[in-house]
Short mmCIF file of C-alpha atoms in Angstrom, two decimals:
data_model
loop_
_atom_site.label_atom_id
_atom_site.label_comp_id
_atom_site.label_asym_id
_atom_site.label_seq_id
_atom_site.Cartn_x
_atom_site.Cartn_y
_atom_site.Cartn_z
CA MET A 1 60.60 103.07 118.29
CA THR A 2 59.17 100.93 120.43
CA ILE A 3 55.84 98.79 120.48
CA LYS A 4 53.98 101.49 122.55
CA GLN A 5 55.00 103.93 119.80
CA LEU A 6 53.68 101.70 117.27
CA LYS A 7 50.21 101.42 118.79
CA CYS A 8 47.53 103.50 117.38
CA ASP A 9 46.65 106.92 118.59
CA LYS A 10 44.14 106.50 121.32
CA LYS A 11 41.32 108.90 119.27
CA GLU A 12 41.65 106.09 116.58
CA ILE A 13 39.71 103.29 117.13
CA LYS A 14 41.54 100.09 117.34
CA MET A 15 40.41 97.28 114.67
CA TYR A 16 40.65 93.49 114.91
CA ILE A 17 39.29 90.76 112.76
CA LYS A 18 35.94 89.75 114.05
CA ASN A 19 34.83 87.00 111.56
CA ILE A 20 36.38 85.25 108.56
CA THR A 21 34.03 83.17 106.17
CA VAL A 22 35.77 81.18 103.43
CA GLN A 23 33.54 79.44 100.72
CA ASN A 24 35.22 77.34 98.02
CA PHE A 25 38.98 78.89 98.39
CA LYS A 26 41.56 76.69 97.18
CA ALA A 27 41.43 73.46 99.34
CA ILE A 28 38.18 74.86 101.70
CA ALA A 29 34.97 74.13 100.86
CA PHE A 30 33.52 76.13 103.49
CA GLU A 31 34.72 77.09 107.04
CA SER A 32 33.82 80.18 109.13
CA LEU A 33 35.68 81.87 112.60
CA GLU A 34 34.18 83.95 114.82
CA LEU A 35 36.85 85.60 116.58
CA ASN A 36 35.47 88.60 118.06
CA GLY A 37 38.82 90.40 117.95
CA SER A 38 40.19 87.48 120.13
CA SER A 39 43.51 85.56 118.71
CA VAL A 40 42.92 82.04 117.44
CA ILE A 41 44.76 78.90 117.03
CA VAL A 42 43.50 76.94 113.84
CA LEU A 43 44.72 73.21 113.53
CA ALA A 44 44.49 70.95 110.62
CA GLY A 45 46.42 68.62 108.67
CA ASN A 46 48.92 69.33 105.94
CA ASN A 47 47.02 71.10 103.02
CA LYS A 48 43.59 71.26 104.71
CA GLY A 49 43.94 74.95 103.89
CA LYS A 50 44.98 76.54 107.51
CA THR A 51 47.07 79.34 105.89
CA SER A 52 44.23 80.00 103.03
CA LEU A 53 41.74 80.56 105.84
CA LEU A 54 43.53 82.66 107.97
CA THR A 55 45.57 84.87 105.43
CA GLY A 56 43.91 84.61 102.07
CA MET A 57 42.05 87.73 102.13
CA ILE A 58 44.88 89.56 103.75
CA ASP A 59 47.29 88.19 101.35
CA ARG A 60 44.80 89.16 98.35
CA LEU A 61 44.50 92.94 99.66
CA ARG A 62 48.28 92.77 99.66
CA SER A 63 48.07 92.39 96.23
CA LYS A 64 48.99 88.72 96.40
CA LYS A 65 46.88 86.81 94.22
CA PRO A 66 47.27 82.97 94.20
CA SER A 67 47.41 80.96 90.67
CA ILE A 68 44.53 78.77 91.88
CA ILE A 69 41.51 80.44 94.00
CA VAL A 70 38.41 78.23 93.15
CA LYS A 71 38.26 75.07 94.93
CA GLU A 72 38.53 71.99 92.53
CA GLY A 73 35.18 71.17 90.76
CA GLN A 74 33.31 74.41 91.99
CA LYS A 75 31.99 77.55 89.95
CA ASP A 76 32.74 80.26 92.32
CA GLY A 77 33.40 81.04 95.97
CA LYS A 78 33.59 84.15 98.35
CA THR A 79 35.50 85.08 101.35
CA ILE A 80 34.26 87.33 103.85
CA LEU A 81 36.60 89.29 106.37
CA GLU A 82 34.71 91.34 108.80
CA LEU A 83 36.36 93.70 111.15
CA THR A 84 35.30 94.76 114.82
CA ASP A 85 34.22 98.29 113.64
CA GLY A 86 31.45 96.91 111.71
CA SER A 87 33.30 97.03 108.26
CA ARG A 88 34.19 94.18 106.03
CA PHE A 89 35.95 93.01 102.81
CA GLU A 90 34.25 90.88 100.40
CA TRP A 91 35.83 89.09 97.74
CA SER A 92 34.17 87.13 95.10
CA TYR A 93 35.83 85.01 92.46
CA ASN A 94 35.10 82.17 89.89
CA ASP A 95 36.76 79.65 87.83
CA GLN A 96 37.44 82.01 85.11
CA ASP A 97 39.76 84.05 86.87
CA LYS A 98 37.24 86.73 87.43
CA GLU A 99 36.94 88.23 90.84
CA LYS A 100 36.04 91.27 92.88
CA ILE A 101 36.81 92.78 95.85
CA VAL A 102 34.72 95.04 97.93
CA TYR A 103 35.03 97.21 101.43
CA ILE A 104 31.57 97.90 103.10
CA THR A 105 31.78 100.35 105.73
CA ASN A 106 30.04 99.75 109.18
CA ASP A 107 27.29 102.27 107.45
CA ASN A 108 26.87 100.00 104.35
CA MET A 109 28.93 102.11 102.11
CA GLN A 110 30.58 100.40 99.63
CA GLU A 111 34.01 101.06 98.02
CA THR A 112 35.79 99.29 94.73
CA ASN A 113 39.44 99.01 93.52
CA ILE A 114 40.64 99.26 96.93
CA ILE A 115 43.63 96.84 97.05
CA LYS A 116 46.52 99.19 96.30
CA LYS A 117 44.08 101.90 98.50
CA LEU A 118 43.29 99.84 101.43
CA GLY A 119 45.41 96.80 101.46
CA THR A 120 48.23 98.21 103.11
CA LYS A 121 46.56 100.90 105.04
CA TYR A 122 44.64 97.88 107.08
CA PHE A 123 46.69 95.13 106.94
CA GLY A 124 50.39 96.77 106.71
CA ILE A 125 53.44 95.30 104.96
CA HIS A 126 53.71 91.74 104.86
CA PHE A 127 56.62 90.15 106.88
CA ASP A 128 56.60 86.62 107.18
CA ILE A 129 57.57 85.54 110.67
CA ASP A 130 58.36 81.91 110.31
CA LYS A 131 60.61 82.51 107.74
CA PHE A 132 62.44 85.00 108.93
CA LEU A 133 62.94 82.96 112.36
CA ASN A 134 64.12 80.22 110.58
CA SER A 135 66.69 82.17 108.20
CA SER A 136 70.27 82.13 108.50
CA PRO A 137 71.93 85.00 110.31
CA GLY A 138 72.78 86.74 107.30
CA GLU A 139 69.26 86.48 105.95
CA GLN A 140 67.34 87.75 108.75
CA THR A 141 69.58 91.06 108.73
CA LYS A 142 68.83 91.38 105.06
CA SER A 143 65.04 90.71 106.03
CA LEU A 144 65.39 93.24 108.80
CA LEU A 145 66.89 96.01 107.12
CA SER A 146 64.34 95.72 104.04
CA LEU A 147 61.46 95.83 107.01
CA ILE A 148 63.10 99.08 108.17
CA GLY A 149 63.51 100.34 104.96
CA LEU A 150 67.08 100.72 104.89
CA ASP A 151 69.76 100.15 102.41
CA LEU A 152 73.24 100.05 104.00
CA THR A 153 75.01 98.27 100.68
CA GLN A 154 77.44 100.96 100.19
CA LEU A 155 78.22 101.03 104.15
CA GLU A 156 78.45 97.57 104.46
CA LYS A 157 81.17 97.69 101.49
CA LYS A 158 82.95 100.48 103.48
CA SER A 159 82.53 98.52 106.59
CA LYS A 160 83.90 95.10 104.88
CA LYS A 161 86.86 96.91 103.62
CA ALA A 162 87.49 98.71 107.10
CA TYR A 163 87.11 95.32 108.65
CA ASP A 164 89.63 93.93 106.58
CA GLU A 165 92.13 96.64 107.14
CA ARG A 166 91.49 96.17 110.94
CA THR A 167 92.18 92.72 110.50
CA PHE A 168 95.19 92.95 108.69
CA ALA A 169 96.38 95.69 110.91
CA ARG A 170 95.82 93.69 114.20
CA LYS A 171 97.84 90.94 112.68
CA GLN A 172 100.65 93.30 111.63
CA TYR A 173 100.72 94.64 115.40
CA LEU A 174 100.48 91.14 117.00
CA ARG A 175 102.89 89.68 114.52
CA LEU A 176 105.34 92.63 115.97
CA LYS A 177 104.34 92.13 119.33
CA ASN A 178 104.84 88.54 119.88
CA SER A 179 108.03 88.90 117.81
CA PRO A 180 110.12 91.00 120.23
CA VAL A 181 113.74 92.00 119.25
CA VAL A 182 115.59 92.18 122.40
CA LYS A 183 117.97 95.53 122.74
CA PRO A 184 121.29 94.74 122.69
CA GLU A 185 123.27 95.66 126.07
CA GLN A 186 124.90 98.88 125.35
CA THR A 187 128.57 98.24 124.09
CA ASP A 188 131.31 101.05 123.04
CA TYR A 189 134.30 99.69 121.53
CA SER A 190 135.04 102.57 119.39
CA SER A 191 137.55 103.75 121.92
CA LYS A 192 139.29 100.40 122.05
CA ILE A 193 139.16 100.19 118.60
CA ASN A 194 140.81 103.79 118.40
CA GLU A 195 143.58 102.57 120.55
CA LEU A 196 144.41 99.71 118.60
CA ASN A 197 144.29 101.41 115.42
CA ASN A 198 146.90 104.09 117.17
CA GLU A 199 149.04 101.48 118.28
CA ILE A 200 149.22 99.53 114.66
CA THR A 201 149.85 102.92 113.17
CA MET A 202 152.50 103.46 115.45
CA ARG A 203 154.10 99.88 115.39
CA ILE A 204 153.82 100.39 111.12
CA SER A 205 155.50 103.88 111.68
CA LYS A 206 158.19 102.66 114.11
CA GLY A 207 158.97 99.54 111.98
CA GLN A 208 159.23 101.39 108.58
CA GLU A 209 161.67 103.75 110.25
CA TYR A 210 163.77 100.96 111.61
CA ILE A 211 163.81 99.21 108.13
CA GLU A 212 164.85 102.38 106.80
CA SER A 213 167.71 102.62 109.47
CA LEU A 214 168.44 98.87 108.73
CA GLN A 215 168.87 100.00 104.76
CA VAL A 216 171.04 103.01 105.46
CA GLU A 217 173.36 100.51 107.57
CA ASN A 218 173.08 98.10 104.96
CA GLN A 219 174.23 100.64 102.58
CA LYS A 220 177.14 101.79 104.13
CA ILE A 221 178.39 97.94 104.94
CA SER A 222 177.92 97.49 101.26
CA GLU A 223 180.25 100.37 100.27
CA PHE A 224 182.21 99.22 102.98
CA ASN A 225 182.66 95.81 101.54
CA SER A 226 183.61 97.44 97.95
CA LYS A 227 186.33 99.49 99.29
CA GLN A 228 187.85 96.02 100.97
CA GLU A 229 187.06 94.43 97.50
CA LEU A 230 189.38 97.19 95.81
CA LEU A 231 192.08 96.99 98.46
CA GLN A 232 192.18 93.12 98.41
CA PHE A 233 192.60 93.47 94.51
CA GLU A 234 195.70 95.83 95.44
CA TYR A 235 197.10 94.21 97.69
CA ALA A 236 197.00 90.90 95.92
CA ALA A 237 198.52 92.68 93.21
CA ALA A 238 201.35 94.17 95.35
CA GLU A 239 202.08 90.97 96.98
CA ARG A 240 202.56 88.98 93.59
CA MET A 241 205.00 91.47 92.47
CA TYR A 242 206.84 91.79 95.87
CA LYS A 243 206.86 87.62 95.52
CA GLU A 244 208.20 87.99 92.04
CA LEU A 245 211.19 90.47 93.24
CA LEU A 246 211.75 88.20 96.04
CA SER A 247 212.10 85.28 93.41
CA HIS A 248 215.45 87.43 91.98
CA LYS A 249 217.54 86.71 95.27
CA GLY A 250 220.83 85.34 94.44
CA THR A 251 220.28 86.02 90.65
CA VAL A 252 222.07 88.40 88.51
CA PHE A 253 219.30 90.89 89.22
CA ALA A 254 219.83 90.85 92.99
CA PRO A 255 221.94 93.93 92.98
CA CYS A 256 219.56 95.81 90.99
CA ILE A 257 216.63 95.36 94.02
CA ASP A 258 216.67 96.60 97.20
CA PHE A 259 215.08 93.98 99.23
CA LYS A 260 215.04 95.71 102.56
CA LYS A 261 213.19 98.88 100.84
CA LEU A 262 211.10 96.35 99.11
CA ALA A 263 210.11 94.82 102.58
CA ILE A 264 209.53 98.33 103.95
CA MET A 265 207.19 99.18 101.31
CA MET A 266 205.33 95.84 101.47
CA ALA A 267 204.86 96.32 105.12
CA ASP A 268 203.40 99.63 104.47
CA ILE A 269 200.46 98.42 102.39
CA LYS A 270 197.59 98.44 104.01
CA LYS A 271 195.84 94.93 104.23
CA PRO A 272 192.00 94.79 103.19
CA ALA A 273 189.76 94.61 106.39
CA PRO A 274 187.27 91.75 106.81
CA ARG A 275 183.91 91.68 104.89
CA LYS A 276 181.09 92.85 107.14
CA LYS A 277 177.59 91.16 106.57
CA LEU A 278 174.53 92.89 105.73
CA LYS A 279 171.69 93.01 108.18
CA PRO A 280 168.67 91.17 107.35
CA LEU A 281 165.90 93.53 106.90
CA ALA A 282 163.55 92.14 109.43
CA ILE A 283 161.03 93.72 111.79
CA GLN A 284 161.67 93.22 115.14
CA ASP A 285 158.89 91.51 117.49
CA LYS A 286 158.21 94.93 119.36
CA PHE A 287 157.15 96.51 115.85
CA LYS A 288 155.12 93.41 114.67
CA TYR A 289 151.38 94.25 114.76
CA SER A 290 149.58 90.92 113.60
CA ASP A 291 148.26 90.15 116.92
CA LEU A 292 146.92 93.52 117.34
CA GLN A 293 145.22 93.23 113.68
CA LYS A 294 143.41 90.37 115.03
CA GLN A 295 142.13 91.76 118.01
CA LEU A 296 140.95 95.18 116.03
CA GLU A 297 139.28 92.75 113.78
CA ALA A 298 137.58 90.86 116.51
CA LEU A 299 136.62 94.04 118.16
CA LYS A 300 135.13 95.20 114.72
CA HIS A 301 132.89 92.33 114.13
CA LYS A 302 131.74 92.73 117.61
CA GLN A 303 130.90 96.47 117.10
CA SER A 304 129.52 95.62 113.78
CA LEU A 305 127.26 92.77 115.19
CA TYR A 306 125.82 95.39 117.97
CA ASP A 307 125.56 98.13 115.31
CA GLU A 308 123.25 95.78 113.46
CA ASN A 309 121.20 94.27 116.34
CA LEU A 310 120.68 98.05 117.59
CA ARG A 311 119.33 98.91 113.85
CA LYS A 312 116.87 95.75 113.83
CA TYR A 313 116.10 96.60 117.70
CA ASN A 314 115.25 100.34 116.37
CA GLU A 315 113.76 99.31 113.17
CA TRP A 316 111.41 96.91 115.34
CA VAL A 317 110.29 99.69 117.64
CA LYS A 318 109.63 102.18 114.79
CA ASP A 319 107.54 99.46 113.00
CA GLY A 320 105.81 98.61 116.10
CA LEU A 321 104.95 102.11 116.95
CA ASN A 322 103.87 102.53 113.02
CA ALA A 323 101.69 99.30 113.65
CA LYS A 324 100.21 100.33 116.53
CA VAL A 325 98.95 103.73 115.17
CA GLU A 326 97.89 102.11 111.90
CA LYS A 327 95.95 99.45 114.22
CA GLU A 328 94.33 102.27 116.40
CA GLN A 329 93.57 104.21 113.22
CA ALA A 330 91.78 101.11 111.60
CA GLU A 331 90.20 100.36 114.60
CA LYS A 332 88.66 104.01 114.91
CA LEU A 333 87.66 103.57 111.29
CA TYR A 334 85.83 100.53 111.91
CA THR A 335 84.15 101.75 115.01
CA ASP A 336 83.19 105.08 113.54
CA ILE A 337 81.29 103.22 110.49
CA MET A 338 79.72 100.93 112.98
CA GLN A 339 78.43 103.80 115.06
CA GLU A 340 77.13 105.07 111.73
CA LYS A 341 75.69 102.17 110.89
CA LYS A 342 74.21 102.23 114.28
CA GLN A 343 72.71 105.61 114.25
CA LEU A 344 71.13 105.12 110.84
CA ILE A 345 69.52 101.98 112.32
CA LYS A 346 68.36 103.68 115.46
CA GLU A 347 66.93 106.55 113.04
CA ALA A 348 65.24 103.79 110.70
CA GLY A 349 62.96 102.95 113.81
CA LEU A 350 64.73 99.37 115.03
CA PRO A 351 63.04 98.84 118.47
CA ASP A 352 65.52 99.65 121.25
CA ASP A 353 65.67 96.12 122.32
CA PHE A 354 66.96 95.07 118.71
CA GLU A 355 70.67 95.19 117.65
CA ILE A 356 72.23 94.29 114.12
CA GLN A 357 75.79 92.98 114.46
CA ASP A 358 78.42 91.06 112.30
CA ASP A 359 77.26 87.73 113.52
CA GLY A 360 73.42 88.12 113.19
CA ILE A 361 70.55 90.26 114.94
CA TYR A 362 70.72 90.49 118.50
CA TYR A 363 67.25 90.68 121.12
CA ASN A 364 67.94 91.71 124.50
CA GLY A 365 71.76 91.05 124.25
CA TYR A 366 71.29 87.67 122.84
CA LEU A 367 71.52 86.47 119.39
CA LEU A 368 68.39 85.44 117.75
CA ASN A 369 68.58 81.74 117.43
CA ASP A 370 67.70 78.64 119.51
CA THR A 371 70.72 78.44 121.34
CA GLN A 372 70.57 81.90 122.98
CA ILE A 373 66.95 82.48 123.50
CA SER A 374 63.75 80.60 124.37
CA SER A 375 61.43 79.78 121.70
CA SER A 376 59.07 82.17 123.27
CA GLN A 377 61.02 84.91 123.05
CA LYS A 378 62.20 84.30 119.63
CA TYR A 379 58.36 84.44 118.48
CA ILE A 380 58.04 87.37 120.50
CA ALA A 381 61.04 89.28 118.75
CA GLY A 382 59.81 88.21 115.51
CA LEU A 383 56.07 89.16 116.31
CA LYS A 384 57.76 92.79 117.90
CA LEU A 385 59.32 93.36 114.38
CA ALA A 386 56.48 92.18 112.48
CA SER A 387 54.08 94.91 114.54
CA MET A 388 56.49 97.97 113.18
CA LYS A 389 54.47 97.73 109.95
CA ILE A 390 51.13 96.60 110.90
CA GLY A 391 48.24 98.42 109.65
CA ARG A 392 44.85 99.76 111.23
CA VAL A 393 43.93 96.09 111.98
CA ARG A 394 45.98 94.88 114.64
CA THR A 395 46.56 91.41 113.46
CA LEU A 396 49.53 89.03 113.02
CA HIS A 397 49.97 85.63 111.46
CA PHE A 398 52.29 83.20 112.23
CA ASP A 399 52.86 79.07 112.39
CA ALA A 400 53.36 77.54 115.97
CA SER A 401 54.54 74.26 115.15
CA THR A 402 57.72 74.66 117.08
CA LEU A 403 55.95 76.04 120.06
CA ASP A 404 54.87 73.96 123.12
CA LYS A 405 52.05 75.23 125.36
CA ASN A 406 53.98 77.22 127.45
CA SER A 407 55.95 79.27 124.95
CA LEU A 408 52.53 80.00 123.16
CA ALA A 409 50.79 80.91 126.30
CA GLU A 410 53.99 83.68 126.87
CA VAL A 411 53.57 84.62 123.34
CA ASN A 412 50.03 85.19 123.68
CA LYS A 413 50.58 87.04 127.20
CA TRP A 414 52.68 89.40 125.45
CA ALA A 415 50.47 89.82 122.59
CA ASN A 416 47.52 90.82 124.83
CA GLN A 417 49.95 93.22 126.65
CA ASN A 418 50.26 95.15 123.35
CA ASP A 419 46.77 94.55 122.05
CA LEU A 420 47.81 92.36 119.27
CA GLN A 421 45.38 89.84 117.72
CA LEU A 422 47.36 86.75 116.61
CA LEU A 423 46.31 84.35 113.80
CA ILE A 424 48.18 81.38 114.79
CA GLU A 425 47.96 77.77 112.86
CA ARG A 426 49.45 74.81 114.10
CA PRO A 427 49.57 71.05 112.26
CA ASP A 428 47.08 68.51 113.41
CA PHE A 429 49.05 64.99 113.61
CA ASP A 430 45.88 63.35 112.97
CA ALA A 431 45.81 65.23 109.81
CA GLY A 432 42.20 65.99 110.55
CA GLN A 433 40.23 68.80 109.26
CA ILE A 434 40.26 72.15 110.43
CA THR A 435 39.39 73.08 113.87
CA TYR A 436 39.90 76.27 115.76
CA GLN A 437 40.17 77.40 119.62
CA ILE A 438 40.04 81.03 120.69
CA LEU A 439 42.54 82.31 122.92
CA GLU A 440 40.76 84.27 125.56
CA LYS A 441 42.26 87.70 126.59
#
């Protein structure tokens, strides 16, 4: 919704404040402003009644009643606010806290009990421009949402949750992206490992066969040696007997012994052969495999490292893809919520040149603060927002303490372009009484 859309219908008479007369109201004894629909700057020292003069009646018509109304030492007082269509509001009050507010039409018809009925209709909803512009970005956003009648509490909760999830997903993705796992160079030790396993198996088998052949041979040697031991025993016994018989030569027994035949018999007795040594059960070098076993263990270790590095790489790729998908989903969810929020704000009637973002309110693409835009543009932004809830009387009030002459001129120019009457107050640093200056259109 634009300012042009906020303007009154051409068939409806545009109304402004023509005159404000105040008597015995708060700090004011008597003041009268002849405005004739023009903007005005009211100057005075602090607590001299600038705000009371400009907005006292308007605030009361908006149901805002001050705790002290009548000027100290006075019995009663009266405020009259006359509009450019000839109608006027009259507010009478006294020190007994009694008051009467009357609306008098341009043909002198009177109407009472008008605060709820006519206050908002004529003067709109109050929007404190100065408080808004001097608030924090968060408070400005709350005020603006309240102004356009939009409650984003639940959506803000969803937005906060989606924002946190998006932040977490982005961190997870960046953590993986910034900690790359290098894909290991493709290596296949399986064929070599199989070759070594086969060679070791063959050597073990051949070695076992060799040992078994040695065991068979040693068995034969043992049997041979046993036979020789038996022959040795038999030969030794025969030899002893032979020697004993030979000892009878020349004795009375000699004729009884055939020594020749005895010698032939002794010569025919088989002598035992020398003992054979058992062969040691030792593996030949060609059947040993400890060196192959070391090679096999080294290759298995390399293969294990490769498999582990490949697993880590594949896991990193998988986690990275999942993290990317989760990041994109989280970003889309947050974007969708922000788009929904933006659409709700647009439908609520926020002017096109305003935008509500996480860090505050933007006006014409710039953050609404002193470092981004000029003072005049900042106040124009505030007045533009206030004009969204303006009543039939096209008037807005603000404190121009921080505006220099040129900035104030820009604000007034904008107000004239948009058919607005400004009620401006500024401090008088000499602490003087109320004076005012009409700003001509």
